[in-house]
Coordinates of C-alpha atoms in Angstrom, one line a residue:
Chain A
M1 CA 47.7 104.8 131.9
S2 CA 50.3 106.6 133.9
T3 CA 50.3 110.2 134.9
T4 CA 51.8 112.9 132.8
T5 CA 55.3 112.3 133.9
T6 CA 57.8 113.0 131.2
A7 CA 61.3 112.2 130.1
P8 CA 63.7 114.8 131.4
A9 CA 65.1 117.2 128.8
R10 CA 68.7 116.1 128.0
P11 CA 71.0 118.9 126.9
R12 CA 71.5 119.0 123.2
P13 CA 73.7 121.3 121.2
T14 CA 72.0 124.4 120.0
I15 CA 72.3 126.4 116.8
G16 CA 72.2 130.2 116.6
W17 CA 69.4 132.1 114.9
T18 CA 71.9 134.1 112.8
R19 CA 73.6 131.1 111.5
Q20 CA 70.3 129.5 110.5
V21 CA 69.1 132.7 108.8
L22 CA 72.4 133.0 106.8
R23 CA 72.4 129.4 105.8
L24 CA 68.7 129.4 104.7
A25 CA 69.3 132.7 103.0
R26 CA 72.1 131.1 101.0
T27 CA 69.6 128.5 99.7
E28 CA 67.0 131.2 99.2
F29 CA 69.5 133.0 97.0
T30 CA 70.1 129.9 94.9
L31 CA 66.4 129.3 94.5
F32 CA 65.8 133.0 93.6
V33 CA 68.3 132.7 90.8
R34 CA 66.5 129.5 89.6
Y35 CA 63.0 130.9 89.7
K36 CA 61.8 132.6 86.5
T37 CA 59.1 134.5 88.3
A38 CA 61.8 136.0 90.6
W39 CA 63.6 137.3 87.6
M40 CA 60.4 139.1 86.5
F41 CA 60.2 140.8 89.9
L42 CA 63.8 141.7 89.6
A43 CA 63.4 143.3 86.2
L44 CA 60.2 145.2 87.1
P45 CA 61.9 147.9 89.3
L46 CA 64.5 148.5 86.6
F47 CA 61.7 148.9 84.1
V48 CA 60.0 151.5 86.4
S49 CA 63.4 153.3 86.8
V50 CA 63.8 153.5 83.0
M51 CA 60.2 154.8 82.7
T52 CA 61.0 157.8 84.9
L53 CA 63.5 158.9 82.3
Q54 CA 60.6 159.8 80.0
L55 CA 59.4 162.5 82.5
P56 CA 60.2 166.2 81.9
N57 CA 63.4 167.2 83.8
D58 CA 62.8 170.8 85.0
E59 CA 65.2 171.5 87.9
V60 CA 63.3 171.5 91.2
V61 CA 66.2 171.0 93.7
P62 CA 69.6 172.4 92.9
G63 CA 71.3 169.9 90.5
F64 CA 68.2 167.6 90.3
G65 CA 65.2 167.8 87.9
T66 CA 61.8 166.2 88.2
S67 CA 62.9 163.2 86.2
D68 CA 66.1 162.8 88.2
L69 CA 64.2 162.8 91.4
A70 CA 61.7 160.4 90.1
L71 CA 64.5 158.1 89.1
V72 CA 66.0 158.4 92.6
A73 CA 62.6 157.7 94.2
S74 CA 62.2 154.6 92.0
I75 CA 64.9 153.1 94.2
G76 CA 62.2 152.8 96.7
T77 CA 60.2 150.6 94.3
A78 CA 62.8 147.8 94.4
G79 CA 61.8 146.8 97.9
L80 CA 58.1 147.3 97.0
I81 CA 58.1 145.1 94.0
L82 CA 60.4 142.4 95.3
G83 CA 59.0 142.6 98.8
I84 CA 55.4 142.1 97.8
G85 CA 56.0 139.9 94.8
H86 CA 58.6 137.4 95.9
P87 CA 57.5 136.4 99.4
S88 CA 53.8 136.2 98.5
N89 CA 54.7 133.9 95.6
V90 CA 57.1 131.6 97.2
F91 CA 55.4 131.3 100.6
T92 CA 52.1 130.5 99.0
A93 CA 53.6 127.8 96.8
R94 CA 55.7 126.4 99.6
R95 CA 52.7 126.4 102.0
E96 CA 50.6 124.4 99.5
S97 CA 53.5 121.9 98.8
L98 CA 54.2 121.5 102.5
V99 CA 57.7 122.9 102.3
L100 CA 57.0 125.4 105.1
K101 CA 55.6 122.7 107.3
R102 CA 58.6 120.5 106.5
L103 CA 61.0 123.2 107.7
R104 CA 58.9 123.8 110.8
V105 CA 58.8 120.2 111.8
S106 CA 62.6 120.0 111.3
G107 CA 63.0 122.6 114.1
V108 CA 63.5 125.7 112.0
P109 CA 61.9 128.7 113.8
Q110 CA 59.4 130.9 112.1
T111 CA 61.6 133.9 112.3
V112 CA 64.4 132.1 110.5
I113 CA 62.1 131.1 107.7
F114 CA 60.8 134.7 107.3
G115 CA 64.2 136.2 107.9
A116 CA 66.0 134.3 105.2
T117 CA 63.5 135.3 102.5
I118 CA 63.4 138.9 103.6
G119 CA 67.2 138.8 103.6
V120 CA 67.2 137.8 100.0
V121 CA 64.7 140.5 99.1
L122 CA 66.9 143.1 100.8
L123 CA 70.0 141.7 99.0
F124 CA 68.4 142.0 95.6
S125 CA 66.9 145.4 96.5
L126 CA 70.4 146.7 97.3
I127 CA 71.7 145.3 94.1
I128 CA 69.0 147.2 92.2
T129 CA 69.8 150.3 94.2
A130 CA 73.4 149.9 93.1
L131 CA 72.4 149.5 89.5
V132 CA 70.1 152.6 89.6
G133 CA 72.7 154.5 91.5
G134 CA 75.2 153.6 88.8
A135 CA 72.7 154.9 86.2
I136 CA 72.2 158.1 88.1
F137 CA 75.9 158.7 88.3
A138 CA 76.3 157.9 84.6
L139 CA 73.5 160.3 83.6
S140 CA 74.2 163.2 86.0
G141 CA 77.4 162.4 87.9
A142 CA 75.5 162.6 91.2
L143 CA 76.3 160.4 94.2
P144 CA 74.2 160.1 97.3
R145 CA 75.1 162.7 99.9
D146 CA 74.0 160.3 102.6
P147 CA 74.5 156.7 101.5
L148 CA 73.5 155.4 104.9
M149 CA 70.1 157.0 104.6
L150 CA 69.7 155.5 101.2
V151 CA 70.5 152.0 102.4
T152 CA 68.2 152.5 105.4
A153 CA 65.4 153.5 103.1
V154 CA 65.9 150.4 101.0
I155 CA 66.1 148.1 104.0
L156 CA 63.0 149.5 105.7
S157 CA 61.1 149.4 102.5
G158 CA 62.2 145.8 101.8
V159 CA 61.1 144.7 105.3
V160 CA 57.7 146.5 105.2
F161 CA 56.8 145.2 101.8
S162 CA 58.0 141.7 102.5
L163 CA 55.7 141.6 105.5
L164 CA 52.9 142.9 103.2
G165 CA 53.7 140.1 100.8
L166 CA 53.5 137.5 103.6
L167 CA 50.2 138.9 104.7
L168 CA 48.7 138.3 101.2
T169 CA 49.4 134.5 101.4
P170 CA 46.5 133.5 103.6
L171 CA 44.2 135.1 101.0
V172 CA 45.2 132.9 98.1
R173 CA 45.4 129.2 97.4
N174 CA 48.2 128.9 94.9
A175 CA 51.2 130.7 93.5
E176 CA 49.4 132.0 90.4
A177 CA 46.7 133.5 92.5
A178 CA 49.4 135.0 94.7
Q179 CA 51.0 136.7 91.8
M180 CA 47.7 138.2 90.7
A181 CA 46.8 139.3 94.2
A182 CA 50.2 140.9 94.7
M183 CA 49.6 143.0 91.6
V184 CA 46.8 145.0 93.3
P185 CA 48.7 146.6 96.2
M186 CA 51.9 146.6 94.2
T187 CA 50.2 148.7 91.4
I188 CA 48.4 151.1 93.8
L189 CA 51.5 151.7 95.9
L190 CA 53.7 152.1 92.9
F191 CA 51.5 154.9 91.5
V192 CA 51.3 156.7 94.8
G193 CA 54.9 156.1 95.7
G194 CA 56.6 158.9 93.8
G195 CA 58.5 156.6 91.5
V196 CA 56.0 156.6 88.7
I197 CA 54.0 159.8 89.3
P198 CA 56.1 162.5 91.1
L199 CA 54.3 163.5 94.3
E200 CA 54.7 167.1 93.3
F201 CA 52.0 166.5 90.8
L202 CA 49.5 165.5 93.5
P203 CA 47.2 167.9 95.4
E204 CA 48.6 168.7 98.9
G205 CA 45.7 167.0 100.7
V206 CA 46.2 163.8 98.7
R207 CA 50.0 164.0 99.1
Q208 CA 49.6 164.2 102.9
V209 CA 47.4 161.1 102.9
V210 CA 49.6 159.0 100.6
G211 CA 52.6 160.2 102.7
L212 CA 51.3 157.8 105.4
L213 CA 51.5 154.9 103.0
P214 CA 54.6 152.8 103.2
S215 CA 55.7 153.4 99.6
V216 CA 56.2 157.2 100.0
P217 CA 58.7 157.5 102.8
A218 CA 61.3 155.2 101.1
G219 CA 61.3 157.3 97.9
E220 CA 61.5 160.5 99.9
M221 CA 64.3 159.2 102.0
A222 CA 66.1 158.2 98.8
Q223 CA 65.6 161.7 97.4
A224 CA 66.8 163.3 100.6
A225 CA 69.8 161.0 100.7
Y226 CA 70.8 162.0 97.1
T227 CA 70.1 165.7 97.2
G228 CA 71.0 166.5 100.9
H229 CA 67.8 168.5 100.9
D230 CA 64.8 168.2 103.2
V231 CA 62.4 167.1 100.5
F232 CA 59.9 165.5 103.0
G233 CA 57.6 168.5 102.7
G234 CA 57.8 168.7 99.0
F235 CA 60.4 170.2 96.6
A236 CA 59.1 173.8 96.7
D237 CA 60.4 174.5 100.2
A238 CA 63.2 172.0 100.2
R239 CA 66.3 173.3 102.1
E240 CA 69.7 171.9 102.2
K241 CA 70.5 170.2 105.5
S242 CA 73.5 168.9 107.3
L243 CA 73.5 165.1 107.7
P244 CA 72.2 165.2 111.2
G245 CA 69.6 167.7 110.2
L246 CA 68.6 165.4 107.3
W247 CA 68.1 162.5 109.7
V248 CA 66.0 164.6 112.0
A249 CA 63.9 165.6 109.0
A250 CA 63.6 162.0 108.0
L251 CA 62.3 160.9 111.4
P252 CA 58.6 161.1 110.5
S253 CA 59.2 159.0 107.4
I254 CA 61.3 156.5 109.4
G255 CA 58.5 156.5 112.0
V256 CA 55.9 155.7 109.4
M257 CA 58.0 152.8 108.1
L258 CA 58.6 151.4 111.5
A259 CA 54.9 151.7 112.4
W260 CA 54.0 149.8 109.3
T261 CA 56.6 147.2 110.1
A262 CA 55.1 146.7 113.6
V263 CA 51.5 146.6 112.4
L264 CA 52.3 144.2 109.5
G265 CA 54.5 142.1 111.7
L266 CA 51.7 141.6 114.2
L267 CA 49.2 140.8 111.4
V268 CA 51.6 138.3 109.9
R269 CA 52.1 136.7 113.3
R270 CA 48.3 136.5 113.7
Y271 CA 47.1 135.4 110.3
F272 CA 50.0 133.7 108.5
Q273 CA 49.2 130.1 107.7
W274 CA 51.8 127.4 107.6
D275 CA 49.5 124.6 106.7
P276 CA 47.5 124.2 103.5
R277 CA 44.7 122.4 105.4
R278 CA 41.9 124.8 106.3
P279 CA 39.1 124.2 108.8
Chain B
M1 CA 74.8 99.4 106.2
T2 CA 75.0 100.6 109.7
T3 CA 72.2 100.4 112.1
T4 CA 70.4 103.6 113.2
A5 CA 72.4 103.6 116.4
N6 CA 74.7 106.3 115.3
I7 CA 72.0 108.6 113.9
T8 CA 69.7 108.8 116.8
E9 CA 70.2 110.4 120.2
A10 CA 67.3 108.8 122.0
G11 CA 69.0 105.6 123.3
T12 CA 72.2 107.2 124.4
G13 CA 71.3 107.7 127.9
G14 CA 69.6 110.2 130.1
Q15 CA 66.3 109.6 128.5
G16 CA 64.5 108.7 131.7
T17 CA 63.0 105.5 132.7
A18 CA 61.0 103.3 130.4
A19 CA 57.9 104.3 132.3
D20 CA 58.2 108.0 131.4
P21 CA 56.1 108.9 128.4
T22 CA 57.7 111.5 126.1
V23 CA 54.3 112.2 124.4
V24 CA 51.2 112.6 126.4
V25 CA 47.7 113.4 125.0
R26 CA 44.9 113.7 127.4
D27 CA 41.2 114.1 126.4
L28 CA 42.1 116.1 123.3
H29 CA 39.2 117.9 121.6
Q30 CA 39.6 119.9 118.3
H31 CA 36.8 121.8 116.6
Y32 CA 36.6 123.4 113.2
G33 CA 33.7 125.7 113.8
D34 CA 30.7 123.6 114.8
F35 CA 32.4 120.4 113.6
E36 CA 34.2 118.4 116.2
A37 CA 37.1 116.7 114.4
V38 CA 38.7 115.1 117.5
K39 CA 36.6 114.0 120.5
G40 CA 38.4 113.2 123.6
V41 CA 41.5 111.4 122.3
S42 CA 44.0 110.2 124.9
F43 CA 47.3 108.2 124.5
E44 CA 50.9 108.2 125.5
I45 CA 54.1 107.2 123.8
R46 CA 57.2 106.2 125.6
P47 CA 60.8 106.1 124.4
G48 CA 61.3 103.1 122.1
E49 CA 57.6 102.6 121.6
L50 CA 55.7 102.9 118.3
F51 CA 52.1 103.9 118.7
A52 CA 50.0 103.5 115.5
L53 CA 47.0 105.8 115.0
L54 CA 44.8 104.2 112.4
G55 CA 41.4 105.2 111.1
T56 CA 39.3 106.0 108.2
N57 CA 39.8 109.1 106.1
G58 CA 38.6 112.1 108.1
A59 CA 38.8 110.2 111.4
G60 CA 40.9 113.0 113.0
K61 CA 44.3 111.4 112.8
T62 CA 46.1 114.2 110.9
T63 CA 44.5 116.9 113.2
T64 CA 45.8 115.0 116.2
I65 CA 49.3 114.8 114.7
E66 CA 49.2 118.5 113.7
T67 CA 48.4 119.3 117.3
L68 CA 51.4 117.3 118.5
E69 CA 53.6 118.9 115.8
G70 CA 52.6 122.3 117.3
F71 CA 50.6 123.6 114.4
R72 CA 47.2 123.6 116.2
R73 CA 46.4 124.7 119.8
P74 CA 44.2 122.1 121.5
G75 CA 40.6 123.1 121.6
S76 CA 40.5 121.5 125.0
G77 CA 42.5 118.8 126.8
T78 CA 46.2 118.5 127.3
V79 CA 49.1 117.8 124.9
R80 CA 52.6 117.5 126.2
V81 CA 55.8 116.6 124.4
F82 CA 58.8 116.3 126.7
G83 CA 56.6 117.9 129.3
L84 CA 56.0 121.0 127.2
D85 CA 53.1 122.3 125.3
P86 CA 54.2 121.8 121.7
Y87 CA 52.1 124.6 120.2
G88 CA 54.4 126.9 118.2
Q89 CA 57.3 124.5 118.5
P90 CA 59.0 126.0 121.5
T91 CA 62.7 125.4 122.3
G92 CA 63.0 122.1 124.1
V93 CA 60.6 120.5 121.7
R94 CA 61.5 121.6 118.1
E95 CA 65.1 120.4 118.2
R96 CA 64.1 117.0 119.6
T97 CA 61.2 116.1 117.3
N98 CA 60.8 115.6 113.6
A99 CA 58.2 114.2 111.2
V100 CA 57.5 112.6 107.8
L101 CA 54.5 114.5 106.5
Q102 CA 51.7 113.1 104.5
G103 CA 53.0 115.0 101.5
S104 CA 56.6 115.4 100.6
G105 CA 57.3 119.1 101.4
L106 CA 60.4 119.2 99.3
L107 CA 62.0 122.1 97.4
E108 CA 61.8 120.7 93.8
D109 CA 64.4 123.1 92.4
L110 CA 67.1 121.7 94.7
S111 CA 69.1 118.5 94.2
V112 CA 69.0 115.7 96.7
A113 CA 72.5 116.7 98.0
E114 CA 71.5 120.4 98.3
T115 CA 68.3 119.4 100.2
M116 CA 70.2 117.2 102.6
D117 CA 73.0 119.7 103.1
L118 CA 70.5 122.4 103.9
A119 CA 68.7 120.2 106.4
H120 CA 72.1 119.2 107.9
D121 CA 73.3 122.8 108.3
L122 CA 70.0 124.0 109.8
A123 CA 70.0 121.2 112.5
A124 CA 71.5 121.8 115.9
D125 CA 73.0 118.3 116.2
P126 CA 72.8 116.6 112.8
A127 CA 73.6 113.1 111.8
D128 CA 76.0 112.4 108.9
T129 CA 74.4 113.2 105.6
D130 CA 76.0 110.4 103.6
E131 CA 75.2 107.9 106.2
I132 CA 71.5 108.8 106.2
L133 CA 71.3 108.8 102.4
E134 CA 72.9 105.3 102.4
L135 CA 70.5 104.2 105.1
V136 CA 67.4 105.2 103.1
G137 CA 68.8 103.9 99.9
I138 CA 69.1 107.0 97.8
A139 CA 72.9 107.7 98.0
D140 CA 73.2 107.3 94.3
E141 CA 70.7 110.1 93.7
R142 CA 72.7 112.8 95.4
G143 CA 73.1 114.9 92.2
V144 CA 69.6 114.4 91.0
A145 CA 67.1 117.2 91.1
V146 CA 64.3 116.5 93.6
R147 CA 61.7 117.1 90.9
Q148 CA 63.2 114.2 88.9
L149 CA 62.8 111.7 91.8
S150 CA 60.1 109.1 91.7
G151 CA 57.3 109.2 94.3
G152 CA 59.0 106.4 96.3
Q153 CA 62.4 108.1 96.2
K154 CA 60.8 111.3 97.4
R155 CA 59.3 109.4 100.4
R156 CA 62.8 108.1 101.1
L157 CA 64.2 111.6 101.0
D158 CA 61.4 112.7 103.4
L159 CA 62.5 110.0 105.8
A160 CA 66.1 111.1 105.4
L161 CA 65.2 114.7 106.2
A162 CA 63.4 113.5 109.3
L163 CA 66.4 111.4 110.5
I164 CA 69.1 114.0 109.8
T165 CA 68.1 115.9 113.0
R166 CA 68.4 112.8 115.2
P167 CA 64.9 113.1 116.6
E168 CA 63.8 111.6 119.9
V169 CA 60.2 111.8 118.9
L170 CA 59.2 111.1 115.4
Y171 CA 55.8 111.6 113.7
L172 CA 55.3 109.4 110.7
D173 CA 52.2 110.3 108.7
E174 CA 51.8 107.6 106.1
P175 CA 55.5 107.3 105.6
T176 CA 55.5 104.4 103.0
T177 CA 52.8 105.6 100.7
G178 CA 54.1 105.5 97.2
M179 CA 56.9 103.1 98.0
D180 CA 57.4 99.8 96.2
P181 CA 57.3 96.7 98.4
E182 CA 61.0 96.4 98.7
A183 CA 61.4 100.0 99.8
R184 CA 58.5 99.6 102.2
H185 CA 60.2 96.6 103.9
E186 CA 63.4 98.5 104.1
T187 CA 61.7 101.5 105.7
W188 CA 60.1 99.1 108.2
R189 CA 63.6 97.9 109.0
I190 CA 64.8 101.4 109.6
I191 CA 61.8 102.2 111.8
S192 CA 62.4 99.1 113.8
G193 CA 66.0 100.3 114.3
L194 CA 64.7 103.7 115.5
K195 CA 62.5 102.0 118.1
E196 CA 65.5 100.0 119.3
D197 CA 67.4 103.2 119.7
G198 CA 64.7 104.6 121.9
V199 CA 62.9 106.9 119.6
A200 CA 59.2 107.4 120.5
I201 CA 57.2 107.1 117.3
L202 CA 53.7 108.0 116.3
L203 CA 52.7 106.3 113.0
T204 CA 49.6 106.7 110.9
T205 CA 49.2 104.4 107.9
H206 CA 46.6 102.9 105.7
Y207 CA 48.7 99.8 105.4
L208 CA 47.4 97.6 108.2
E209 CA 50.2 95.2 107.7
E210 CA 52.6 98.0 108.5
A211 CA 50.9 98.7 111.8
E212 CA 50.8 94.9 112.6
R213 CA 54.5 94.6 112.1
L214 CA 55.6 97.8 113.8
A215 CA 53.2 98.9 116.4
D216 CA 53.6 98.2 120.1
R217 CA 50.2 99.7 120.7
L218 CA 47.6 101.1 118.4
A219 CA 44.4 102.9 118.3
I220 CA 41.7 103.0 115.6
M221 CA 39.9 106.3 115.3
H222 CA 36.5 106.8 113.6
R223 CA 34.7 110.1 113.4
G224 CA 37.0 111.8 115.9
E225 CA 36.9 109.1 118.5
V226 CA 39.2 106.3 119.5
R227 CA 37.1 103.2 119.0
V228 CA 39.7 100.6 119.7
E229 CA 43.0 100.8 121.6
G230 CA 45.6 98.5 123.0
T231 CA 48.4 96.2 122.0
L232 CA 47.8 94.2 118.8
T233 CA 47.2 91.1 120.8
D234 CA 44.7 92.9 123.0
V235 CA 42.9 94.3 120.0
L236 CA 42.7 91.1 118.1
A237 CA 41.7 89.1 121.2
G238 CA 38.6 91.2 121.4
W239 CA 37.6 90.1 118.0
G240 CA 38.1 86.3 118.4
D241 CA 39.4 83.5 116.2
R242 CA 37.2 82.1 113.5
V243 CA 36.7 78.3 112.7
S244 CA 34.7 77.7 109.5
F245 CA 33.7 74.6 107.6
L246 CA 31.2 73.6 105.0
L247 CA 28.0 72.5 106.7
P248 CA 27.7 68.7 106.1
A249 CA 24.6 67.9 103.9
D250 CA 23.2 65.6 106.7
V251 CA 23.6 68.2 109.4
R252 CA 20.9 70.8 110.0
T253 CA 21.8 74.2 111.5
G254 CA 20.1 73.4 114.7
D255 CA 22.2 70.2 115.1
L256 CA 25.4 72.2 115.4
P257 CA 26.9 71.9 118.9
D258 CA 27.0 74.8 121.4
L259 CA 30.7 75.2 122.4
P260 CA 31.8 77.1 125.5
G261 CA 33.4 80.4 124.7
A262 CA 32.4 80.3 121.1
E263 CA 29.4 81.7 119.0
V264 CA 28.2 80.0 115.9
A265 CA 26.8 81.6 112.8
V266 CA 25.7 80.1 109.5
E267 CA 25.9 81.9 106.2
S268 CA 25.4 81.1 102.6
R269 CA 28.3 81.3 100.2
D270 CA 27.9 80.3 96.5
Q271 CA 24.7 78.5 97.4
E272 CA 26.4 76.4 100.1
L273 CA 26.0 76.8 103.8
W274 CA 29.1 77.5 105.9
A275 CA 29.3 77.4 109.6
T276 CA 31.6 79.8 111.5
Y277 CA 32.5 79.5 115.1
T278 CA 34.0 82.6 116.7
A279 CA 36.1 81.7 119.7
M280 CA 36.1 84.7 122.1
G281 CA 37.8 83.4 125.3
D282 CA 40.5 85.2 127.2
D283 CA 43.0 82.3 126.5
V284 CA 44.0 83.9 123.2
S285 CA 46.7 81.4 122.4
D286 CA 44.6 78.3 123.0
R287 CA 41.0 79.1 122.3
A288 CA 41.1 78.2 118.6
H289 CA 42.6 74.8 119.5
H290 CA 39.9 74.1 122.0
T291 CA 37.2 75.0 119.5
V292 CA 38.7 72.9 116.8
A293 CA 39.2 70.0 119.1
A294 CA 35.6 70.1 120.3
L295 CA 34.3 70.3 116.7
I296 CA 36.5 67.3 115.6
A297 CA 35.2 65.3 118.5
W298 CA 31.6 66.2 117.7
A299 CA 32.2 65.3 114.0
A300 CA 33.7 61.9 115.0
E301 CA 30.8 61.3 117.3
H302 CA 28.3 62.0 114.5
G303 CA 30.2 60.2 111.8
T304 CA 30.6 63.2 109.6
T305 CA 33.5 65.2 108.1
L306 CA 34.1 68.9 108.5
K307 CA 35.0 69.7 104.9
H308 CA 37.1 72.8 104.0
L309 CA 37.9 73.3 107.7
Q310 CA 39.6 76.7 108.1
V311 CA 41.0 78.3 111.2
R312 CA 41.7 82.1 111.0
G313 CA 42.7 84.5 113.7
A314 CA 41.1 87.9 113.6
S315 CA 43.2 90.3 111.6
L316 CA 43.6 94.0 112.1
E317 CA 41.8 94.4 108.9
D318 CA 38.7 92.7 110.4
V319 CA 38.8 95.0 113.3
F320 CA 39.4 98.0 111.1
L321 CA 36.5 97.2 108.9
R322 CA 34.2 96.7 111.8
V323 CA 35.2 100.0 113.2
A324 CA 34.7 101.7 109.8
D325 CA 31.3 100.1 109.6
G326 CA 30.5 101.7 112.9
A327 CA 29.9 98.2 114.3
A328 CA 32.6 98.3 116.8
D329 CA 31.9 99.1 120.4
L330 CA 34.6 100.9 122.4
V331 CA 37.3 98.4 123.1
H332 CA 40.3 99.4 125.2
G333 CA 43.0 96.9 125.8

């Protein structure tokens, strides 16, 4: 045998990461529309939003009652439900049917495969945000004071929970098991996220702990974005802020979301499995 | 239909000399816990060469391929594709390689056209979609949902997806499983065209005829080790040619002649005794002739007839079965 000499690399055209993500996201969108389970994950956040309308609506921030703010916070559940539910489901199914491996051996980078699915989660999360925002406007005439903060909250939430959904996939063997497994963190995070039970109802100590969970900051940022008030320390002491002041007040929440993104990203990189074969 | 010349890049120049291997595996070991799945496997594949990796189920073939595909880091040893470690499919490897996986890996909710268009648009330097579909014989199925394709049609689509990126190295993991004989022969023709175009190919298959027809060199793995390796001629040469005949009633076993370069064995088949000479000489092309000629001369001298005289070269199946039985010693051609 010869030594390990090799054929020299011949220049070949390259394709940009962005172009690949957008192209794959287009197909992900088509597939999302064709998946019945995806429609369930789409309907669930809207159901949660409707449920908040049953809460008492005593005014806690000028112009906004408890029910109004729970409805606003439910915007944060869109990324939670879609993010945990959709990626865990499709990535498990695709790993087992070798679709992920097929994409990888075709030269599609990992980040493109993840990015396209997360992109679709973000798109549908923003669509739900628009629907809930329309409902809020119809019910109370309110529009977000800081739309950028609202969109930021939805995007951060979608990314964090998509990574959490991806992290569930190594634990399960098929799509059905993935759906069941997804329900556990989804339910827990929903209940402590402020969209189902207003955080005002929780004891202060518990509230501080759950404030470190990724489901709380998105809801609080949505509430701050709508009300223009610093609601991050609770409604009782909420004060109206200028937009820059609101962003400063939101920094801890953004920091929590970014920290979760970093941690979950590293865990996904370490533990995500592309191959159904296990040692 | 066109040849594969216009869908591959490998033969279009700049590939390096024929002596430069594009795939190099050196003393590869892979462990799953305490279980050693691959034990010191080494081989090389050059442009335009097809290397067949055969073996029993669980022999370590797929683990070896997965290491080359970049899904597993070598436990020890060296794996290089285009001179690079393929683990994680780095730039410089991923855009130049592709594979037909053991299973299909298709998005069942897409149509054939949608599947091909996606693969085309994700590729850096894609071939023409229609041309590829024509080549693999499923051009008429463009509008059909993948879930409605037959098993054989899905394998053709797998091959189409592997070809659309114009790979210079191609891993084929049982590519014709599920195909009807016509489709299998057509796929062999396509693979031969890829070789002519300079693509380096690693093939695993359970169809030994497939390996016999396509492989320039092959290895047979068993329990994680390469037991036999070389060109087909080398491998078969090591197993000899067999000359058999019904032992004449008036000839005792001890009366059979000793022939140079051949060993004799007598076995009972259907209550009759058969003699088999295995010619093992290095003159692979002539050794069966010399053995038969000597036996005919011996029969004429003794006034007897060699009934049901059969001459059979060793087949790859013979070698494979010996390896699977654990009877084969290490043979490297």
